[in-house]
Amino acid sequence: MSQRPRTIQIFLPAGDPRGIRVAALTTSIVQMIEVPRPLLSEFLLMPESRQVGVYYLIGDDEEKDQLSVYAGQTGTVGKRLNEHDLDPKREFWNRALVAISLTHSLTQTHAMYLEWCSIQQANVAQRYSVENGNAGSKPHTPPSLEADCQEIFDTIRTLVSTLGQPIFEPLAVRREAPQNVGAPTVTQTNPEPQLLFRCKGPGAEATGQYTEEGMVVLKGSHARMDVVASTPASTERDRQRLIASGELKREGDAYVFQRDVLFQAPSRASNVVLGRNSNGWSEWKDPAGKTLDELKRQKAVASGALG
């Protein structure tokens, strides 16, 4: 998703910000409709429900303590959502995001490619547990139509994030994003190299990125095996949750992060890594030894950003 200013309009058909919401870029023909599951009957009355579309079912994966997504496509999106609503195998979802064309120009070929592209990119991002049974195979798509689909997906990616579901956004930015063979070519949201921070202690060494969402501890980081007696109960709960979900796995004399993990606060991340109470603003340091506090908070004060 390219980084440039954009204008997005959100329409509330019933005037309720918690109800059905319709989002669109002012320069695009793609429209994204957010449908809370209890309001599915209202969506079925909308003419948009009878269009070709790509949709995403969103809900909670209680076993993994993670959000889940199921991506699909259909020639009549309302009918398909109604089928999912009645399907006991699809109980997890509580809202749907539906992408359609304002000009009715989406074809079944577009939809099939976008479904495949969505599954691929959601698996790469690893934010959501992908409920599709398999990644599928890339449908045959002429080059000109594939170019159109890439542009449409770029818009879809922007709109789902705007509606609070960053399905396709990796937690951390890497210089070379992992790509599966035949995977869609999708640009990083923030392609600039990100500063890496390290947190070290007895039996622990972790690498992280400080993003607009918090501190992301990167896959492969090591957390201390044991915790000290004064460790906050909240830190022990965080560690046990990550162990139970498989995100932290014992390897030798340490716990190793099996994927990138987001913590909303730097100290919450350093507590888990170090196995004790800590100040993340001073524990996370760049390769030159400067702390996160020096590079982020003090820099903001010096620039006048904090008054």
PDB file of C-alpha atoms in Angstrom:
ATOM      1  CA  MET A   1       0.000   0.000   0.000  1.00  0.00           C
ATOM      2  CA  SER A   2       1.620   3.210  -1.151  1.00  0.00           C
ATOM      3  CA  GLN A   3       2.204   6.049   1.278  1.00  0.00           C
ATOM      4  CA  ARG A   4       0.418   9.146   0.040  1.00  0.00           C
ATOM      5  CA  PRO A   5      -2.355  11.405   1.332  1.00  0.00           C
ATOM      6  CA  ARG A   6      -5.828  10.036   0.684  1.00  0.00           C
ATOM      7  CA  THR A   7      -9.402  11.068   1.399  1.00  0.00           C
ATOM      8  CA  ILE A   8     -11.814   8.435   2.674  1.00  0.00           C
ATOM      9  CA  GLN A   9     -15.529   8.941   3.163  1.00  0.00           C
ATOM     10  CA  ILE A  10     -17.522   6.841   5.632  1.00  0.00           C
ATOM     11  CA  PHE A  11     -21.298   6.748   5.267  1.00  0.00           C
ATOM     12  CA  LEU A  12     -23.630   5.554   8.038  1.00  0.00           C
ATOM     13  CA  PRO A  13     -26.840   4.321   6.335  1.00  0.00           C
ATOM     14  CA  ALA A  14     -28.768   4.246   9.627  1.00  0.00           C
ATOM     15  CA  GLY A  15     -26.864   7.073  11.294  1.00  0.00           C
ATOM     16  CA  ASP A  16     -25.389   4.651  13.845  1.00  0.00           C
ATOM     17  CA  PRO A  17     -21.557   4.569  14.016  1.00  0.00           C
ATOM     18  CA  ARG A  18     -21.798   1.079  15.519  1.00  0.00           C
ATOM     19  CA  GLY A  19     -24.054  -0.172  12.740  1.00  0.00           C
ATOM     20  CA  ILE A  20     -23.441  -0.764   9.045  1.00  0.00           C
ATOM     21  CA  ARG A  21     -20.680   1.490   7.727  1.00  0.00           C
ATOM     22  CA  VAL A  22     -19.778   2.151   4.099  1.00  0.00           C
ATOM     23  CA  ALA A  23     -16.238   3.337   3.340  1.00  0.00           C
ATOM     24  CA  ALA A  24     -14.769   4.473   0.034  1.00  0.00           C
ATOM     25  CA  LEU A  25     -11.818   6.402  -1.317  1.00  0.00           C
ATOM     26  CA  THR A  26     -13.069   9.473  -3.137  1.00  0.00           C
ATOM     27  CA  THR A  27     -10.967   8.541  -6.180  1.00  0.00           C
ATOM     28  CA  SER A  28     -11.871   4.840  -6.382  1.00  0.00           C
ATOM     29  CA  ILE A  29     -14.793   2.744  -7.586  1.00  0.00           C
ATOM     30  CA  VAL A  30     -14.255   0.218  -4.773  1.00  0.00           C
ATOM     31  CA  GLN A  31     -16.594   0.382  -1.801  1.00  0.00           C
ATOM     32  CA  MET A  32     -16.148  -1.452   1.512  1.00  0.00           C
ATOM     33  CA  ILE A  33     -19.213  -2.245   3.610  1.00  0.00           C
ATOM     34  CA  GLU A  34     -18.842  -3.298   7.249  1.00  0.00           C
ATOM     35  CA  VAL A  35     -21.748  -5.468   8.382  1.00  0.00           C
ATOM     36  CA  PRO A  36     -22.153  -6.444  12.058  1.00  0.00           C
ATOM     37  CA  ARG A  37     -23.566  -9.970  12.074  1.00  0.00           C
ATOM     38  CA  PRO A  38     -26.744  -9.005  13.996  1.00  0.00           C
ATOM     39  CA  LEU A  39     -27.505  -6.506  11.199  1.00  0.00           C
ATOM     40  CA  LEU A  40     -27.085  -8.959   8.326  1.00  0.00           C
ATOM     41  CA  SER A  41     -30.816  -8.816   7.567  1.00  0.00           C
ATOM     42  CA  GLU A  42     -30.512  -5.057   7.000  1.00  0.00           C
ATOM     43  CA  PHE A  43     -27.610  -5.564   4.600  1.00  0.00           C
ATOM     44  CA  LEU A  44     -29.628  -8.120   2.634  1.00  0.00           C
ATOM     45  CA  LEU A  45     -32.137  -5.358   1.857  1.00  0.00           C
ATOM     46  CA  MET A  46     -29.421  -3.171   0.336  1.00  0.00           C
ATOM     47  CA  PRO A  47     -28.901  -3.388  -3.457  1.00  0.00           C
ATOM     48  CA  GLU A  48     -25.160  -3.875  -2.864  1.00  0.00           C
ATOM     49  CA  SER A  49     -25.908  -7.317  -1.397  1.00  0.00           C
ATOM     50  CA  ARG A  50     -26.778  -8.599  -4.870  1.00  0.00           C
ATOM     51  CA  GLN A  51     -23.405  -7.795  -6.430  1.00  0.00           C
ATOM     52  CA  VAL A  52     -20.251  -9.750  -7.158  1.00  0.00           C
ATOM     53  CA  GLY A  53     -17.948  -9.193  -4.219  1.00  0.00           C
ATOM     54  CA  VAL A  54     -15.037 -10.215  -2.046  1.00  0.00           C
ATOM     55  CA  TYR A  55     -15.771 -10.557   1.656  1.00  0.00           C
ATOM     56  CA  TYR A  56     -13.988 -11.122   4.947  1.00  0.00           C
ATOM     57  CA  LEU A  57     -15.575 -12.751   7.987  1.00  0.00           C
ATOM     58  CA  ILE A  58     -13.977 -11.429  11.190  1.00  0.00           C
ATOM     59  CA  GLY A  59     -14.175 -12.939  14.670  1.00  0.00           C
ATOM     60  CA  ASP A  60     -12.231 -14.225  17.663  1.00  0.00           C
ATOM     61  CA  ASP A  61     -10.071 -17.335  17.814  1.00  0.00           C
ATOM     62  CA  GLU A  62     -10.387 -18.077  21.526  1.00  0.00           C
ATOM     63  CA  GLU A  63      -7.904 -20.961  21.425  1.00  0.00           C
ATOM     64  CA  LYS A  64      -5.142 -18.787  19.950  1.00  0.00           C
ATOM     65  CA  ASP A  65      -6.217 -15.561  21.689  1.00  0.00           C
ATOM     66  CA  GLN A  66      -6.156 -13.976  18.245  1.00  0.00           C
ATOM     67  CA  LEU A  67      -8.585 -12.528  15.730  1.00  0.00           C
ATOM     68  CA  SER A  68      -9.631 -14.805  12.875  1.00  0.00           C
ATOM     69  CA  VAL A  69     -10.486 -14.049   9.266  1.00  0.00           C
ATOM     70  CA  TYR A  70     -12.095 -16.032   6.477  1.00  0.00           C
ATOM     71  CA  ALA A  71     -11.764 -14.619   2.954  1.00  0.00           C
ATOM     72  CA  GLY A  72     -14.243 -15.498   0.245  1.00  0.00           C
ATOM     73  CA  GLN A  73     -15.752 -14.386  -3.045  1.00  0.00           C
ATOM     74  CA  THR A  74     -19.126 -14.840  -4.654  1.00  0.00           C
ATOM     75  CA  GLY A  75     -21.396 -13.691  -7.444  1.00  0.00           C
ATOM     76  CA  THR A  76     -24.089 -12.657  -4.952  1.00  0.00           C
ATOM     77  CA  VAL A  77     -22.474 -11.520  -1.737  1.00  0.00           C
ATOM     78  CA  GLY A  78     -25.640 -11.234   0.357  1.00  0.00           C
ATOM     79  CA  LYS A  79     -26.723 -14.779  -0.430  1.00  0.00           C
ATOM     80  CA  ARG A  80     -23.295 -16.133   0.499  1.00  0.00           C
ATOM     81  CA  LEU A  81     -23.190 -14.245   3.810  1.00  0.00           C
ATOM     82  CA  ASN A  82     -26.626 -15.588   4.660  1.00  0.00           C
ATOM     83  CA  GLU A  83     -25.336 -19.120   4.016  1.00  0.00           C
ATOM     84  CA  HIS A  84     -22.392 -18.483   6.344  1.00  0.00           C
ATOM     85  CA  ASP A  85     -24.778 -17.154   8.982  1.00  0.00           C
ATOM     86  CA  LEU A  86     -26.620 -20.489   8.964  1.00  0.00           C
ATOM     87  CA  ASP A  87     -23.475 -22.637   8.768  1.00  0.00           C
ATOM     88  CA  PRO A  88     -22.484 -24.142  12.169  1.00  0.00           C
ATOM     89  CA  LYS A  89     -18.902 -24.447  10.881  1.00  0.00           C
ATOM     90  CA  ARG A  90     -18.691 -20.646  10.632  1.00  0.00           C
ATOM     91  CA  GLU A  91     -19.790 -19.698  14.133  1.00  0.00           C
ATOM     92  CA  PHE A  92     -16.683 -17.629  14.892  1.00  0.00           C
ATOM     93  CA  TRP A  93     -17.499 -14.438  12.989  1.00  0.00           C
ATOM     94  CA  ASN A  94     -19.212 -11.372  14.405  1.00  0.00           C
ATOM     95  CA  ARG A  95     -18.849  -8.990  11.457  1.00  0.00           C
ATOM     96  CA  ALA A  96     -18.239  -9.074   7.732  1.00  0.00           C
ATOM     97  CA  LEU A  97     -16.358  -6.685   5.475  1.00  0.00           C
ATOM     98  CA  VAL A  98     -17.644  -6.685   1.903  1.00  0.00           C
ATOM     99  CA  ALA A  99     -15.829  -5.172  -1.093  1.00  0.00           C
ATOM    100  CA  ILE A 100     -17.911  -4.345  -4.163  1.00  0.00           C
ATOM    101  CA  SER A 101     -17.678  -2.053  -7.187  1.00  0.00           C
ATOM    102  CA  LEU A 102     -19.677   1.166  -7.407  1.00  0.00           C
ATOM    103  CA  THR A 103     -19.873   0.660 -11.181  1.00  0.00           C
ATOM    104  CA  HIS A 104     -20.729  -3.066 -11.034  1.00  0.00           C
ATOM    105  CA  SER A 105     -17.475  -3.731 -12.900  1.00  0.00           C
ATOM    106  CA  LEU A 106     -16.129  -6.524 -10.686  1.00  0.00           C
ATOM    107  CA  THR A 107     -16.255  -9.855 -12.498  1.00  0.00           C
ATOM    108  CA  GLN A 108     -15.986 -13.361 -11.112  1.00  0.00           C
ATOM    109  CA  THR A 109     -12.396 -13.443 -12.389  1.00  0.00           C
ATOM    110  CA  HIS A 110     -11.578 -10.287 -10.421  1.00  0.00           C
ATOM    111  CA  ALA A 111     -13.188 -11.778  -7.332  1.00  0.00           C
ATOM    112  CA  MET A 112     -11.333 -15.097  -7.583  1.00  0.00           C
ATOM    113  CA  TYR A 113      -7.971 -13.358  -7.928  1.00  0.00           C
ATOM    114  CA  LEU A 114      -8.731 -10.978  -5.045  1.00  0.00           C
ATOM    115  CA  GLU A 115      -9.761 -13.879  -2.818  1.00  0.00           C
ATOM    116  CA  TRP A 116      -6.484 -15.681  -3.552  1.00  0.00           C
ATOM    117  CA  CYS A 117      -4.476 -12.496  -3.083  1.00  0.00           C
ATOM    118  CA  SER A 118      -6.221 -11.810   0.243  1.00  0.00           C
ATOM    119  CA  ILE A 119      -5.459 -15.264   1.645  1.00  0.00           C
ATOM    120  CA  GLN A 120      -1.821 -15.000   0.595  1.00  0.00           C
ATOM    121  CA  GLN A 121      -1.322 -11.571   2.126  1.00  0.00           C
ATOM    122  CA  ALA A 122      -3.191 -12.384   5.350  1.00  0.00           C
ATOM    123  CA  ASN A 123      -0.924 -15.399   5.826  1.00  0.00           C
ATOM    124  CA  VAL A 124       2.161 -13.236   5.257  1.00  0.00           C
ATOM    125  CA  ALA A 125       0.975 -10.577   7.726  1.00  0.00           C
ATOM    126  CA  GLN A 126       0.195 -13.174  10.453  1.00  0.00           C
ATOM    127  CA  ARG A 127      -2.018 -10.769  12.391  1.00  0.00           C
ATOM    128  CA  TYR A 128      -5.132 -12.898  12.063  1.00  0.00           C
ATOM    129  CA  SER A 129      -5.657 -16.634  12.173  1.00  0.00           C
ATOM    130  CA  VAL A 130      -6.684 -17.455   8.589  1.00  0.00           C
ATOM    131  CA  GLU A 131      -9.673 -19.803   8.615  1.00  0.00           C
ATOM    132  CA  ASN A 132      -9.466 -20.796   4.946  1.00  0.00           C
ATOM    133  CA  GLY A 133      -8.537 -24.451   4.705  1.00  0.00           C
ATOM    134  CA  ASN A 134      -5.772 -23.812   2.185  1.00  0.00           C
ATOM    135  CA  ALA A 135      -4.150 -20.929   0.352  1.00  0.00           C
ATOM    136  CA  GLY A 136      -5.494 -22.155  -2.966  1.00  0.00           C
ATOM    137  CA  SER A 137      -3.798 -21.738  -6.310  1.00  0.00           C
ATOM    138  CA  LYS A 138      -3.449 -18.573  -8.316  1.00  0.00           C
ATOM    139  CA  PRO A 139      -6.299 -18.355 -10.845  1.00  0.00           C
ATOM    140  CA  HIS A 140      -5.403 -17.771 -14.471  1.00  0.00           C
ATOM    141  CA  THR A 141      -5.572 -14.009 -14.920  1.00  0.00           C
ATOM    142  CA  PRO A 142      -4.554 -11.993 -18.009  1.00  0.00           C
ATOM    143  CA  PRO A 143      -1.780  -9.463 -17.235  1.00  0.00           C
ATOM    144  CA  SER A 144      -4.028  -6.453 -17.797  1.00  0.00           C
ATOM    145  CA  LEU A 145      -6.700  -7.786 -15.454  1.00  0.00           C
ATOM    146  CA  GLU A 146      -4.079  -8.763 -12.867  1.00  0.00           C
ATOM    147  CA  ALA A 147      -2.831  -5.161 -12.865  1.00  0.00           C
ATOM    148  CA  ASP A 148      -6.394  -3.996 -12.211  1.00  0.00           C
ATOM    149  CA  CYS A 149      -6.717  -6.493  -9.368  1.00  0.00           C
ATOM    150  CA  GLN A 150      -3.516  -5.271  -7.735  1.00  0.00           C
ATOM    151  CA  GLU A 151      -4.868  -1.725  -7.741  1.00  0.00           C
ATOM    152  CA  ILE A 152      -8.218  -2.899  -6.359  1.00  0.00           C
ATOM    153  CA  PHE A 153      -6.470  -4.870  -3.620  1.00  0.00           C
ATOM    154  CA  ASP A 154      -4.423  -1.805  -2.698  1.00  0.00           C
ATOM    155  CA  THR A 155      -7.705   0.029  -2.101  1.00  0.00           C
ATOM    156  CA  ILE A 156      -9.221  -2.895  -0.186  1.00  0.00           C
ATOM    157  CA  ARG A 157      -6.154  -2.994   2.035  1.00  0.00           C
ATOM    158  CA  THR A 158      -6.533   0.700   2.831  1.00  0.00           C
ATOM    159  CA  LEU A 159     -10.250   0.462   3.546  1.00  0.00           C
ATOM    160  CA  VAL A 160     -10.173  -2.591   5.828  1.00  0.00           C
ATOM    161  CA  SER A 161      -7.449  -0.945   7.919  1.00  0.00           C
ATOM    162  CA  THR A 162      -9.445   2.280   8.078  1.00  0.00           C
ATOM    163  CA  LEU A 163     -12.387   0.283   9.424  1.00  0.00           C
ATOM    164  CA  GLY A 164     -10.173  -1.098  12.191  1.00  0.00           C
ATOM    165  CA  GLN A 165      -9.183  -4.451  10.686  1.00  0.00           C
ATOM    166  CA  PRO A 166      -5.505  -4.373   9.552  1.00  0.00           C
ATOM    167  CA  ILE A 167      -5.754  -7.874   8.096  1.00  0.00           C
ATOM    168  CA  PHE A 168      -2.959  -7.405   5.579  1.00  0.00           C
ATOM    169  CA  GLU A 169      -0.526  -5.227   7.556  1.00  0.00           C
ATOM    170  CA  PRO A 170       2.565  -6.993   8.960  1.00  0.00           C
ATOM    171  CA  LEU A 171       3.350  -6.043  12.545  1.00  0.00           C
ATOM    172  CA  ALA A 172       6.979  -5.344  11.671  1.00  0.00           C
ATOM    173  CA  VAL A 173       8.580  -3.913   8.547  1.00  0.00           C
ATOM    174  CA  ARG A 174      11.439  -5.891   7.064  1.00  0.00           C
ATOM    175  CA  ARG A 175      13.754  -4.864   4.279  1.00  0.00           C
ATOM    176  CA  GLU A 176      12.669  -7.938   2.351  1.00  0.00           C
ATOM    177  CA  ALA A 177       9.149  -9.078   3.097  1.00  0.00           C
ATOM    178  CA  PRO A 178       8.718 -12.864   2.900  1.00  0.00           C
ATOM    179  CA  GLN A 179       7.070 -13.947  -0.330  1.00  0.00           C
ATOM    180  CA  ASN A 180       5.646 -17.306  -1.285  1.00  0.00           C
ATOM    181  CA  VAL A 181       6.290 -18.611  -4.767  1.00  0.00           C
ATOM    182  CA  GLY A 182       3.650 -17.109  -7.014  1.00  0.00           C
ATOM    183  CA  ALA A 183       2.448 -14.756  -4.281  1.00  0.00           C
ATOM    184  CA  PRO A 184       0.962 -11.397  -5.236  1.00  0.00           C
ATOM    185  CA  THR A 185       3.324  -8.455  -5.418  1.00  0.00           C
ATOM    186  CA  VAL A 186       2.077  -6.112  -2.708  1.00  0.00           C
ATOM    187  CA  THR A 187       4.081  -3.182  -1.388  1.00  0.00           C
ATOM    188  CA  GLN A 188       4.750  -2.665   2.309  1.00  0.00           C
ATOM    189  CA  THR A 189       2.630  -0.058   4.061  1.00  0.00           C
ATOM    190  CA  ASN A 190       5.789   1.630   5.319  1.00  0.00           C
ATOM    191  CA  PRO A 191       8.691   0.624   3.056  1.00  0.00           C
ATOM    192  CA  GLU A 192      11.334   2.746   4.818  1.00  0.00           C
ATOM    193  CA  PRO A 193      13.843   0.743   6.898  1.00  0.00           C
ATOM    194  CA  GLN A 194      12.813   0.699  10.541  1.00  0.00           C
ATOM    195  CA  LEU A 195      15.200   1.240  13.438  1.00  0.00           C
ATOM    196  CA  LEU A 196      15.794  -1.946  15.409  1.00  0.00           C
ATOM    197  CA  PHE A 197      16.022  -1.943  19.190  1.00  0.00           C
ATOM    198  CA  ARG A 198      17.520  -4.622  21.410  1.00  0.00           C
ATOM    199  CA  CYS A 199      16.714  -5.661  24.947  1.00  0.00           C
ATOM    200  CA  LYS A 200      19.285  -7.808  26.769  1.00  0.00           C
ATOM    201  CA  GLY A 201      19.530  -9.454  30.167  1.00  0.00           C
ATOM    202  CA  PRO A 202      20.513 -12.742  31.828  1.00  0.00           C
ATOM    203  CA  GLY A 203      19.240 -15.502  29.535  1.00  0.00           C
ATOM    204  CA  ALA A 204      17.431 -12.995  27.328  1.00  0.00           C
ATOM    205  CA  GLU A 205      18.143 -11.167  24.090  1.00  0.00           C
ATOM    206  CA  ALA A 206      15.359  -9.704  21.980  1.00  0.00           C
ATOM    207  CA  THR A 207      15.058  -7.501  18.917  1.00  0.00           C
ATOM    208  CA  GLY A 208      12.114  -5.189  18.427  1.00  0.00           C
ATOM    209  CA  GLN A 209      10.617  -2.399  16.365  1.00  0.00           C
ATOM    210  CA  TYR A 210       8.776   0.545  17.864  1.00  0.00           C
ATOM    211  CA  THR A 211       5.750   1.243  15.673  1.00  0.00           C
ATOM    212  CA  GLU A 212       2.660   3.425  15.849  1.00  0.00           C
ATOM    213  CA  GLU A 213       0.924   0.496  17.579  1.00  0.00           C
ATOM    214  CA  GLY A 214       3.555  -0.241  20.215  1.00  0.00           C
ATOM    215  CA  MET A 215       6.656  -2.423  20.568  1.00  0.00           C
ATOM    216  CA  VAL A 216       6.866  -5.432  18.258  1.00  0.00           C
ATOM    217  CA  VAL A 217       9.187  -8.183  19.511  1.00  0.00           C
ATOM    218  CA  LEU A 218      10.512  -9.953  16.442  1.00  0.00           C
ATOM    219  CA  LYS A 219      10.414 -13.649  15.682  1.00  0.00           C
ATOM    220  CA  GLY A 220      13.515 -15.460  16.952  1.00  0.00           C
ATOM    221  CA  SER A 221      13.964 -13.248  20.021  1.00  0.00           C
ATOM    222  CA  HIS A 222      14.888 -14.994  23.287  1.00  0.00           C
ATOM    223  CA  ALA A 223      13.064 -14.444  26.579  1.00  0.00           C
ATOM    224  CA  ARG A 224      14.412 -15.465  29.972  1.00  0.00           C
ATOM    225  CA  MET A 225      13.278 -18.899  31.096  1.00  0.00           C
ATOM    226  CA  ASP A 226      12.478 -18.014  34.707  1.00  0.00           C
ATOM    227  CA  VAL A 227      10.961 -14.932  36.301  1.00  0.00           C
ATOM    228  CA  VAL A 228      12.127 -13.192  39.463  1.00  0.00           C
ATOM    229  CA  ALA A 229       9.959 -13.228  42.578  1.00  0.00           C
ATOM    230  CA  SER A 230       8.939  -9.575  42.209  1.00  0.00           C
ATOM    231  CA  THR A 231       7.684  -9.983  38.629  1.00  0.00           C
ATOM    232  CA  PRO A 232       4.249  -8.338  38.208  1.00  0.00           C
ATOM    233  CA  ALA A 233       1.322 -10.733  37.969  1.00  0.00           C
ATOM    234  CA  SER A 234       0.358  -9.118  34.652  1.00  0.00           C
ATOM    235  CA  THR A 235       3.744 -10.098  33.181  1.00  0.00           C
ATOM    236  CA  GLU A 236       3.337 -13.696  34.300  1.00  0.00           C
ATOM    237  CA  ARG A 237      -0.107 -13.748  32.678  1.00  0.00           C
ATOM    238  CA  ASP A 238       1.359 -12.377  29.444  1.00  0.00           C
ATOM    239  CA  ARG A 239       4.069 -15.034  29.407  1.00  0.00           C
ATOM    240  CA  GLN A 240       1.663 -17.870  30.152  1.00  0.00           C
ATOM    241  CA  ARG A 241      -0.708 -16.657  27.438  1.00  0.00           C
ATOM    242  CA  LEU A 242       2.106 -16.560  24.874  1.00  0.00           C
ATOM    243  CA  ILE A 243       3.323 -20.011  25.914  1.00  0.00           C
ATOM    244  CA  ALA A 244      -0.192 -21.450  25.711  1.00  0.00           C
ATOM    245  CA  SER A 245      -0.743 -19.963  22.244  1.00  0.00           C
ATOM    246  CA  GLY A 246       2.586 -21.302  20.978  1.00  0.00           C
ATOM    247  CA  GLU A 247       4.008 -17.835  20.365  1.00  0.00           C
ATOM    248  CA  LEU A 248       6.671 -18.529  23.005  1.00  0.00           C
ATOM    249  CA  LYS A 249       8.308 -21.939  22.827  1.00  0.00           C
ATOM    250  CA  ARG A 250      10.990 -23.403  25.042  1.00  0.00           C
ATOM    251  CA  GLU A 251      14.231 -24.037  23.187  1.00  0.00           C
ATOM    252  CA  GLY A 252      17.161 -25.017  25.381  1.00  0.00           C
ATOM    253  CA  ASP A 253      17.478 -22.646  28.318  1.00  0.00           C
ATOM    254  CA  ALA A 254      15.246 -19.874  26.949  1.00  0.00           C
ATOM    255  CA  TYR A 255      11.830 -19.178  25.481  1.00  0.00           C
ATOM    256  CA  VAL A 256      11.941 -18.235  21.804  1.00  0.00           C
ATOM    257  CA  PHE A 257       9.365 -16.066  20.028  1.00  0.00           C
ATOM    258  CA  GLN A 258       7.870 -18.107  17.193  1.00  0.00           C
ATOM    259  CA  ARG A 259       6.453 -15.066  15.399  1.00  0.00           C
ATOM    260  CA  ASP A 260       6.381 -11.279  15.697  1.00  0.00           C
ATOM    261  CA  VAL A 261       4.385 -10.244  18.780  1.00  0.00           C
ATOM    262  CA  LEU A 262       2.928  -6.797  19.442  1.00  0.00           C
ATOM    263  CA  PHE A 263       2.941  -5.257  22.922  1.00  0.00           C
ATOM    264  CA  GLN A 264       1.101  -1.993  23.404  1.00  0.00           C
ATOM    265  CA  ALA A 265       3.780  -0.607  25.735  1.00  0.00           C
ATOM    266  CA  PRO A 266       7.606  -0.935  25.620  1.00  0.00           C
ATOM    267  CA  SER A 267       7.756  -1.951  29.294  1.00  0.00           C
ATOM    268  CA  ARG A 268       5.215  -4.712  28.809  1.00  0.00           C
ATOM    269  CA  ALA A 269       7.480  -6.149  26.112  1.00  0.00           C
ATOM    270  CA  SER A 270      10.697  -5.834  28.134  1.00  0.00           C
ATOM    271  CA  ASN A 271       9.013  -7.363  31.201  1.00  0.00           C
ATOM    272  CA  VAL A 272       8.165 -10.508  29.231  1.00  0.00           C
ATOM    273  CA  VAL A 273      11.639 -10.692  27.689  1.00  0.00           C
ATOM    274  CA  LEU A 274      13.584 -10.064  30.911  1.00  0.00           C
ATOM    275  CA  GLY A 275      11.274 -11.960  33.267  1.00  0.00           C
ATOM    276  CA  ARG A 276      11.092  -9.055  35.708  1.00  0.00           C
ATOM    277  CA  ASN A 277       9.700  -5.584  36.219  1.00  0.00           C
ATOM    278  CA  SER A 278      11.488  -3.119  33.951  1.00  0.00           C
ATOM    279  CA  ASN A 279      11.357   0.278  32.277  1.00  0.00           C
ATOM    280  CA  GLY A 280      11.081  -0.453  28.582  1.00  0.00           C
ATOM    281  CA  TRP A 281      11.952   3.116  27.643  1.00  0.00           C
ATOM    282  CA  SER A 282      15.466   2.565  29.018  1.00  0.00           C
ATOM    283  CA  GLU A 283      15.830  -1.201  28.393  1.00  0.00           C
ATOM    284  CA  TRP A 284      15.248  -1.030  24.618  1.00  0.00           C
ATOM    285  CA  LYS A 285      18.358   0.405  22.918  1.00  0.00           C
ATOM    286  CA  ASP A 286      19.477   0.973  19.351  1.00  0.00           C
ATOM    287  CA  PRO A 287      22.792  -0.428  17.988  1.00  0.00           C
ATOM    288  CA  ALA A 288      24.598   2.723  19.185  1.00  0.00           C
ATOM    289  CA  GLY A 289      23.348   2.258  22.744  1.00  0.00           C
ATOM    290  CA  LYS A 290      20.790   5.060  22.713  1.00  0.00           C
ATOM    291  CA  THR A 291      17.605   4.265  24.571  1.00  0.00           C
ATOM    292  CA  LEU A 292      14.098   4.308  23.181  1.00  0.00           C
ATOM    293  CA  ASP A 293      13.426   7.230  25.517  1.00  0.00           C
ATOM    294  CA  GLU A 294      16.278   9.269  24.016  1.00  0.00           C
ATOM    295  CA  LEU A 295      15.273   8.546  20.445  1.00  0.00           C
ATOM    296  CA  LYS A 296      11.516   8.904  20.752  1.00  0.00           C
ATOM    297  CA  ARG A 297      10.246  10.756  23.835  1.00  0.00           C
ATOM    298  CA  GLN A 298      13.134  13.173  24.420  1.00  0.00           C
ATOM    299  CA  LYS A 299      13.407  13.845  20.694  1.00  0.00           C
ATOM    300  CA  ALA A 300       9.702  14.715  20.604  1.00  0.00           C
ATOM    301  CA  VAL A 301      10.135  17.147  23.507  1.00  0.00           C
ATOM    302  CA  ALA A 302      13.191  18.758  21.897  1.00  0.00           C
ATOM    303  CA  SER A 303      11.327  19.255  18.622  1.00  0.00           C
ATOM    304  CA  GLY A 304       8.421  20.911  20.404  1.00  0.00           C
ATOM    305  CA  ALA A 305       5.992  18.139  19.447  1.00  0.00           C
ATOM    306  CA  LEU A 306       4.976  17.750  23.093  1.00  0.00           C
ATOM    307  CA  GLY A 307       4.757  21.445  23.803  1.00  0.00           C
TER     308      GLY A 307
END
